[in-house]
XYZ file of C-alpha atoms in Angstrom:
557
model
C 140.504 139.799 82.551
C 144.022 138.404 83.087
C 146.028 136.889 80.236
C 148.393 134.236 81.606
C 151.007 133.465 78.971
C 153.956 131.112 79.277
C 156.906 130.082 77.102
C 156.127 133.016 74.779
C 158.603 134.684 72.467
C 158.995 138.453 72.685
C 157.198 138.999 69.377
C 154.177 137.142 70.742
C 154.203 139.192 73.932
C 154.452 142.415 71.904
C 151.472 141.362 69.808
C 149.270 140.625 72.822
C 150.193 143.944 74.429
C 149.258 145.758 71.215
C 145.669 144.510 71.327
C 142.860 146.599 72.776
C 140.502 145.660 75.568
C 137.391 147.452 76.766
C 138.965 147.361 80.221
C 142.043 149.276 79.155
C 145.533 148.498 77.830
C 147.097 145.067 78.242
C 150.246 144.909 80.299
C 152.509 142.154 81.516
C 152.023 141.198 85.169
C 153.799 137.835 85.411
C 157.026 136.529 83.924
C 157.481 132.791 83.574
C 160.627 131.052 84.719
C 161.494 128.609 81.944
C 163.023 126.255 84.505
C 159.566 125.659 85.994
C 157.497 122.844 84.478
C 154.251 123.595 82.690
C 152.298 121.837 85.445
C 153.861 123.879 88.234
C 153.521 127.101 86.281
C 149.853 126.560 85.514
C 149.077 125.790 89.146
C 150.893 128.895 90.425
C 150.137 131.382 87.640
C 146.758 132.550 88.861
C 145.040 132.812 92.227
C 141.686 134.556 91.692
C 141.090 137.502 93.989
C 137.327 137.664 93.361
C 134.600 135.512 91.787
C 134.384 137.984 88.895
C 138.044 137.824 87.906
C 138.959 135.606 84.949
C 142.160 134.464 83.270
C 143.078 133.357 79.751
C 145.859 130.763 79.548
C 148.055 130.968 76.449
C 151.338 129.393 75.452
C 153.843 129.533 72.630
C 151.919 127.016 70.480
C 149.079 129.465 69.980
C 148.594 132.137 67.346
C 145.994 134.771 68.067
C 143.210 136.400 66.125
C 142.676 140.107 66.658
C 139.182 139.141 67.820
C 140.133 136.808 70.625
C 139.791 139.337 73.468
C 136.442 140.510 72.174
C 135.141 136.988 71.934
C 136.558 136.096 75.334
C 134.794 138.984 77.039
C 131.470 138.204 75.411
C 131.569 134.462 76.130
C 132.510 135.124 79.737
C 129.543 137.460 79.996
C 127.282 134.822 78.432
C 128.403 131.717 80.324
C 130.551 132.498 83.351
C 129.575 135.878 84.762
C 125.973 134.999 85.559
C 124.471 133.151 88.514
C 126.271 129.811 88.727
C 123.430 127.390 89.386
C 121.860 124.409 87.630
C 123.652 123.486 84.401
C 125.786 126.648 84.632
C 127.377 125.336 87.829
C 128.883 122.473 85.801
C 130.906 124.747 83.494
C 134.617 124.773 84.330
C 135.471 127.375 81.740
C 135.648 128.328 78.072
C 137.952 127.174 75.290
C 139.079 129.644 72.608
C 140.714 126.783 70.737
C 138.820 124.458 68.430
C 138.989 120.814 69.505
C 140.074 118.769 66.504
C 141.853 115.825 68.132
C 140.580 113.043 70.378
C 143.446 112.645 72.844
C 141.736 109.788 74.672
C 141.856 107.517 71.611
C 144.653 109.293 69.729
C 142.678 110.058 66.551
C 141.462 113.180 64.687
C 138.002 114.354 65.714
C 135.314 116.768 64.588
C 132.422 117.979 66.751
C 129.163 116.193 65.794
C 127.266 119.501 65.560
C 126.779 122.393 63.155
C 129.769 124.706 62.545
C 129.756 127.971 64.494
C 127.546 126.403 67.173
C 129.002 126.456 70.676
C 128.876 123.162 72.546
C 130.034 121.623 75.804
C 133.085 119.346 75.764
C 134.148 117.552 78.924
C 137.724 116.973 77.769
C 139.554 120.218 78.657
C 141.305 122.296 76.022
C 144.033 124.068 77.991
C 145.520 126.124 75.139
C 143.406 129.251 75.144
C 141.461 128.276 78.268
C 139.396 130.759 80.243
C 138.922 129.307 83.704
C 136.015 130.112 85.972
C 137.524 131.496 89.214
C 135.288 129.435 91.509
C 136.008 126.192 89.686
C 139.702 127.084 89.412
C 140.017 127.537 93.170
C 138.210 124.230 93.699
C 140.650 122.576 91.329
C 143.689 124.072 93.091
C 142.404 122.829 96.443
C 141.695 119.346 94.997
C 145.165 119.232 93.475
C 146.824 119.488 96.884
C 145.437 116.102 97.951
C 145.028 114.416 94.553
C 146.813 111.269 93.429
C 150.168 112.323 92.013
C 149.490 110.178 88.952
C 145.811 110.815 88.160
C 144.537 108.429 85.514
C 141.507 108.407 83.258
C 140.096 104.897 82.700
C 140.932 103.493 79.245
C 142.654 106.624 77.962
C 145.881 107.210 76.076
C 146.381 110.394 78.083
C 147.685 108.190 80.886
C 150.977 107.937 78.989
C 151.716 111.612 79.561
C 154.545 112.398 81.938
C 152.986 113.072 85.315
C 155.963 115.121 86.454
C 155.253 117.811 83.869
C 151.648 117.266 82.755
C 149.172 119.792 84.080
C 146.486 118.409 81.808
C 146.349 114.956 83.470
C 145.288 116.537 86.758
C 142.735 118.831 85.146
C 141.296 115.937 83.094
C 140.752 113.858 86.225
C 139.250 116.749 88.204
C 136.752 117.609 85.458
C 135.890 113.926 84.943
C 135.334 113.186 88.631
C 133.205 116.301 89.183
C 131.174 115.998 85.977
C 132.212 119.386 84.558
C 132.666 120.614 80.976
C 134.003 123.531 78.930
C 132.205 125.729 76.409
C 133.832 125.383 72.962
C 133.212 127.661 69.991
C 133.427 125.265 66.990
C 134.125 127.964 64.423
C 133.661 127.021 60.796
C 136.393 125.784 58.452
C 138.442 124.572 61.375
C 139.492 128.109 62.286
C 139.550 129.416 65.798
C 140.486 132.452 67.800
C 143.358 130.346 69.062
C 145.288 128.425 66.414
C 148.203 126.023 66.321
C 148.992 126.772 62.702
C 152.633 127.523 62.098
C 152.340 130.840 60.342
C 149.977 133.785 60.050
C 147.441 135.138 62.489
C 144.102 133.410 62.156
C 141.005 135.573 61.983
C 137.357 134.626 61.673
C 135.582 134.982 58.365
C 131.967 136.082 57.955
C 129.177 133.672 58.763
C 126.829 132.578 55.994
C 124.440 130.481 58.126
C 121.200 131.984 59.390
C 121.470 130.060 62.661
C 125.096 130.960 63.249
C 126.219 132.375 66.532
C 128.477 134.880 64.781
C 127.276 137.982 62.973
C 129.505 139.901 60.575
C 128.595 143.574 60.561
C 131.871 145.143 59.486
C 133.755 144.960 56.236
C 137.298 143.752 55.928
C 139.850 146.126 57.338
C 143.594 145.535 56.971
C 142.958 141.986 55.755
C 141.113 141.146 58.962
C 137.395 140.629 59.459
C 135.890 142.288 62.508
C 133.042 140.300 64.017
C 130.623 140.642 66.884
C 128.859 137.885 68.759
C 125.204 138.595 69.233
C 123.634 135.321 70.350
C 124.755 132.673 72.783
C 122.347 129.786 73.483
C 121.685 128.943 77.119
C 123.866 126.293 78.746
C 121.059 123.740 78.836
C 120.528 124.208 75.078
C 124.092 123.294 74.109
C 125.086 119.919 72.712
C 127.230 117.926 75.138
C 130.239 115.688 74.429
C 131.722 113.628 77.249
C 135.334 112.949 78.236
C 135.547 110.124 75.689
C 134.409 112.399 72.837
C 130.972 110.784 72.711
C 127.710 112.791 72.481
C 125.443 112.592 75.544
C 121.970 113.992 76.167
C 122.765 116.639 78.761
C 125.453 117.965 81.050
C 123.785 116.084 83.890
C 124.883 112.842 82.199
C 128.485 113.772 82.984
C 127.956 113.434 86.726
C 128.976 110.552 88.966
C 131.279 108.507 86.727
C 131.399 104.819 87.631
C 134.391 104.176 89.896
C 136.698 106.933 88.525
C 139.649 105.496 90.460
C 139.378 102.043 88.896
C 142.530 102.636 86.840
C 144.772 103.895 89.618
C 144.944 100.567 91.460
C 144.994 96.890 90.486
C 143.527 93.663 91.838
C 145.871 90.710 92.258
C 144.298 87.334 91.449
C 146.430 84.783 93.291
C 145.656 81.196 92.331
C 146.585 78.345 94.666
C 145.594 74.791 95.516
C 146.839 73.869 98.997
C 150.156 75.642 99.564
C 149.319 77.278 102.871
C 152.742 78.475 104.006
C 153.902 79.679 100.600
C 150.553 81.426 100.123
C 151.196 83.569 103.184
C 154.678 84.384 101.904
C 153.206 85.570 98.612
C 150.546 87.687 100.329
C 153.165 89.273 102.574
C 155.300 90.020 99.551
C 152.560 91.640 97.458
C 150.376 93.375 100.049
C 152.745 96.364 100.241
C 152.949 96.754 96.456
C 151.618 100.339 96.138
C 149.589 99.661 92.994
C 147.332 97.081 94.669
C 143.779 97.734 95.775
C 143.287 94.184 97.113
C 144.296 90.562 96.703
C 141.841 87.826 95.775
C 143.061 84.325 96.638
C 141.431 81.718 94.411
C 141.537 78.605 96.633
C 140.961 75.576 94.407
C 141.124 72.670 96.902
C 137.711 71.269 97.859
C 138.585 69.111 100.879
C 141.452 71.074 102.393
C 140.248 74.460 103.559
C 142.418 77.528 104.170
C 144.163 77.230 107.550
C 143.477 80.818 108.541
C 140.982 83.641 108.472
C 141.475 87.254 107.470
C 140.798 90.028 109.939
C 138.399 92.741 108.829
C 140.684 95.271 110.465
C 143.491 96.396 108.211
C 147.026 96.282 109.514
C 148.850 99.610 109.462
C 152.584 98.917 109.267
C 154.754 100.997 111.575
C 157.993 99.575 110.189
C 159.139 98.753 106.684
C 158.718 95.036 106.268
C 161.287 93.037 104.341
C 160.170 91.702 100.988
C 161.849 88.308 101.391
C 159.628 85.289 101.802
C 160.438 84.805 105.508
C 159.558 87.240 108.277
C 161.381 87.388 111.565
C 159.557 86.204 114.655
C 159.003 89.652 116.173
C 157.390 90.922 112.969
C 155.262 87.797 112.770
C 153.949 88.223 116.288
C 152.858 91.806 115.599
C 150.613 90.476 112.829
C 148.723 88.042 115.085
C 150.807 85.217 113.602
C 151.038 82.745 116.455
C 147.442 82.164 117.418
C 145.839 78.798 117.976
C 143.254 79.653 115.343
C 145.207 82.163 113.299
C 143.521 85.315 112.121
C 145.800 87.477 110.034
C 145.816 91.181 109.495
C 146.972 92.585 106.191
C 147.548 96.126 105.000
C 145.041 95.826 102.121
C 141.802 93.814 101.782
C 142.443 90.109 101.244
C 139.634 87.835 100.027
C 140.187 84.084 100.270
C 137.567 82.504 98.012
C 137.202 78.680 98.256
C 135.993 77.269 94.943
C 133.256 74.650 94.553
C 135.263 72.963 91.802
C 138.965 72.604 91.123
C 139.091 74.245 87.726
C 141.727 76.284 85.945
C 138.829 78.362 84.618
C 138.498 79.816 88.135
C 141.519 81.961 87.345
C 139.439 84.072 84.947
C 136.152 84.480 86.819
C 134.757 88.033 87.357
C 134.506 87.848 91.141
C 132.192 90.503 92.648
C 134.937 91.602 95.054
C 136.887 93.101 92.125
C 136.752 96.926 92.170
C 139.398 97.810 89.590
C 139.829 97.551 85.832
C 143.480 96.564 86.171
C 143.990 92.884 86.949
C 147.233 91.068 87.773
C 147.183 87.302 87.514
C 149.717 85.589 89.765
C 150.663 82.082 90.859
C 151.914 81.260 94.337
C 155.499 80.525 93.298
C 156.813 83.915 92.130
C 157.900 87.085 93.907
C 158.043 89.842 91.318
C 160.209 92.850 92.258
C 157.954 95.839 92.804
C 159.700 98.030 90.235
C 159.360 95.337 87.546
C 155.693 94.731 88.214
C 155.072 98.493 88.427
C 156.481 98.946 84.932
C 154.127 96.299 83.575
C 151.238 98.093 85.262
C 152.356 101.425 83.762
C 152.277 99.885 80.282
C 148.746 98.637 80.881
C 147.551 101.969 82.244
C 149.234 103.973 79.510
C 148.210 102.459 76.187
C 147.916 98.688 76.564
C 144.695 98.427 78.571
C 143.215 96.329 75.750
C 146.269 94.072 75.516
C 147.773 91.338 77.620
C 150.927 92.677 79.293
C 153.463 90.175 80.601
C 157.120 89.372 81.094
C 159.630 87.910 78.670
C 160.553 84.985 80.918
C 156.850 84.076 80.877
C 156.741 84.254 77.090
C 155.913 81.260 74.931
C 155.199 80.770 71.242
C 153.707 78.396 68.710
C 154.637 76.967 65.349
C 152.953 75.104 62.536
C 154.161 71.582 61.927
C 154.505 69.937 58.518
C 151.089 68.282 58.878
C 149.471 71.703 59.414
C 148.758 71.300 63.130
C 149.789 73.915 65.675
C 152.431 73.149 68.259
C 152.995 74.941 71.555
C 156.613 75.982 72.069
C 158.847 77.495 74.750
C 161.172 78.934 72.090
C 160.687 82.698 71.784
C 163.704 83.370 69.578
C 161.385 84.540 66.788
C 158.938 86.347 69.064
C 156.370 85.842 71.824
C 152.774 84.946 70.969
C 151.607 83.553 74.334
C 152.112 84.907 77.852
C 151.825 82.638 80.873
C 149.426 83.955 83.530
C 152.038 84.665 86.226
C 152.611 88.418 86.358
C 150.070 88.933 83.582
C 148.372 92.354 83.579
C 145.069 92.751 81.743
C 141.666 94.479 81.802
C 138.915 92.956 83.921
C 136.558 93.019 80.915
C 138.371 89.888 79.752
C 137.201 88.025 82.861
C 133.588 88.450 81.753
C 134.525 87.662 78.173
C 136.255 84.427 79.193
C 133.461 83.346 81.552
C 130.398 84.404 79.579
C 131.257 85.138 75.951
C 133.392 82.111 75.080
C 131.514 78.904 74.204
C 131.064 76.623 77.199
C 132.710 73.840 75.204
C 136.051 75.659 75.443
C 135.904 75.813 79.226
C 134.811 72.159 79.261
C 137.891 71.288 77.230
C 140.095 73.078 79.766
C 138.496 71.075 82.583
C 138.778 67.765 80.740
C 142.533 68.073 80.148
C 143.241 70.218 83.249
C 145.348 72.460 81.054
C 145.255 75.234 78.471
C 143.224 77.998 80.175
C 146.065 80.465 79.583
C 146.311 79.452 75.918
C 142.579 80.070 75.493
C 142.934 83.423 77.246
C 145.758 84.514 74.933
C 143.781 83.429 71.874
C 140.771 85.400 73.105
C 142.716 88.629 73.793
C 144.661 88.442 70.528
C 141.416 87.913 68.649
C 139.838 90.920 70.394
C 142.787 93.243 69.764
C 143.937 91.812 66.422
C 147.370 92.453 67.832
C 150.210 90.794 69.722
C 150.889 90.932 73.470
C 152.997 93.634 75.119
C 156.112 92.020 76.573
C 158.326 93.452 79.322
C 162.019 92.603 79.127
C 162.360 92.153 82.902
C 162.389 89.027 85.052
C 161.303 87.790 88.476
C 162.711 85.029 90.679
C 160.677 81.851 90.881
C 160.350 79.416 93.766
C 161.071 75.891 92.622
C 157.978 73.816 93.394
C 156.208 71.042 91.507
C 153.243 72.065 89.391
C 151.160 71.183 86.368
C 154.090 71.934 84.087
C 156.029 68.813 85.160
C 153.204 66.376 84.522
C 153.706 63.736 81.788
C 152.624 64.893 78.337
C 152.172 68.480 79.589
C 153.512 70.072 76.420
C 151.766 67.572 74.173
C 148.456 68.369 75.866
C 149.005 72.091 75.413
C 149.724 71.657 71.713
C 146.564 69.599 71.255
C 144.536 72.216 73.151
C 145.917 75.072 71.032
C 145.261 73.239 67.776
C 141.760 72.117 68.738
C 140.567 75.510 69.970
C 141.831 77.288 66.843
C 140.226 74.735 64.512
C 136.898 74.335 66.293
C 136.229 77.770 67.722
C 138.239 80.251 65.628
C 137.337 78.824 62.230
C 140.859 77.617 61.546
C 142.234 81.162 61.746
C 144.918 81.499 64.393
C 144.614 84.985 65.967
C 147.965 84.734 67.769
C 150.605 87.167 66.593
C 154.277 87.211 67.497
C 155.559 90.198 69.464
C 159.071 91.011 68.312
C 159.764 94.054 70.489
C 160.303 93.955 74.243
C 159.834 97.019 76.441
C 161.928 98.111 79.383
C 161.639 101.865 79.960
C 160.222 105.266 79.006
C 161.244 107.590 76.204
C 163.003 110.944 76.452
C 159.720 112.687 77.211
C 158.962 110.407 80.138
C 156.196 108.579 78.265
C 155.649 104.834 78.258
C 155.575 102.989 74.893
C 152.451 103.164 72.738
C 150.550 100.501 70.813
C 152.216 101.818 67.649
C 155.564 100.754 69.112
C 154.593 97.087 68.967
C 156.200 94.954 66.276
C 153.715 92.201 65.471
C 154.106 89.422 62.949
C 150.715 88.737 61.313
C 148.598 85.665 61.829
C 148.374 82.773 59.416
C 145.766 80.233 58.400
C 146.006 76.484 58.835
């Protein structure tokens, strides 16, 4: 048994070396360089030499019970040292630390099982972790080719700094491979590994007949010596998945649905008949590294797209400029100048002609969508990659339930003297509405808009040919009971005529806002004003959290 300790003070090292093991005295075999990040240290600290060699990972946040080595040896014998087949093959390791916090949702948590009963938890506890050597080697090999920013769908752990976070990689590996860790769940919240600030934690005697722990010694030097006499089989343990939800068996952890759905985004590009500018937009966005594909929503019924898309992806050999015009040589390499043009792009492009010219088409859950992250875009804006990437990072980090957009696309509302709501472009007092250009949101809202909203709302949008974005903002604000997340960055627009310069455009939008709130939201306006605009990460390299929003509450008409 190897004890891998990092960032420890000398007193902690002395304490560990004073403990006794049935395999002999404990001695230091590895010194940690404090200039090395936790992620890099964890990956390099241990390379198993045999399948029967194990390691315990400790750090300076942990305080140790005198029993922790004894318990570690017995749990390894019970769960890791036997034939690794069936349910046992799905065990990544053992946790000596009690799980008491749900990091996915950012809330306190208690295991939904009896105290002192071991259970399987998919979310890894890396403080006090005993890793199985086979699984550890598999993880190290996976890490070499893994995405450098591994993300867990709909999880607050995505905010963690990828440059230093070892846990983000381990979380994704365990999630993708359907693994779990054995946790002890000792009573009274105590554990063999503790993050309490003072005193060494020891285990008290068990008073339950069905407890795993058996106290056979009396107190000695204010410590209680315990022995572990019964460990249920793996397939008898309760199982909790990565999202801290109970499931029937460890087999239910296998084959997660599209585990990479959070690492890329789908761009929904709405257009009517702007053929040339459409190609410029596709050429601008196709090399955006966060994109999985682009879906062009073609709304014209009589004019069809003037091109087809090749099934063969284009692999760029040069770095293309991001300006709207390409030089002729570059154009010719893309199959540009053909009589019947067929274009190659570096990511999948789906041009979807619509049976009806409707603004509701912008929010349809097209079957070609493979990601949770959606970016809504019009054909008259070229967002700088770094600006759009920051908006995506906010969504992935902690705003996957919110609408994320840009300040220059912010709008607001106000209540007039007669009690009606008025749409406004003035955001001096905050942003309550985000226009759908550069808007980042979860694909679940596509289904909500198309299927959950009353058909009368979508009919209203069609009748006035306006207001789909207002309805969308109302819907998201109502779902989150919060305000939008606004990025204080801009993007250059291309001056072209659109719906915004039609007569009575703003009057129509005000009427739409007022009618939808009165008729479909019971007179309660769910829109809230966002007063804080985001533009960067904090000192720990983390993106802002939902708690960082400054929302002004809703009001009634």
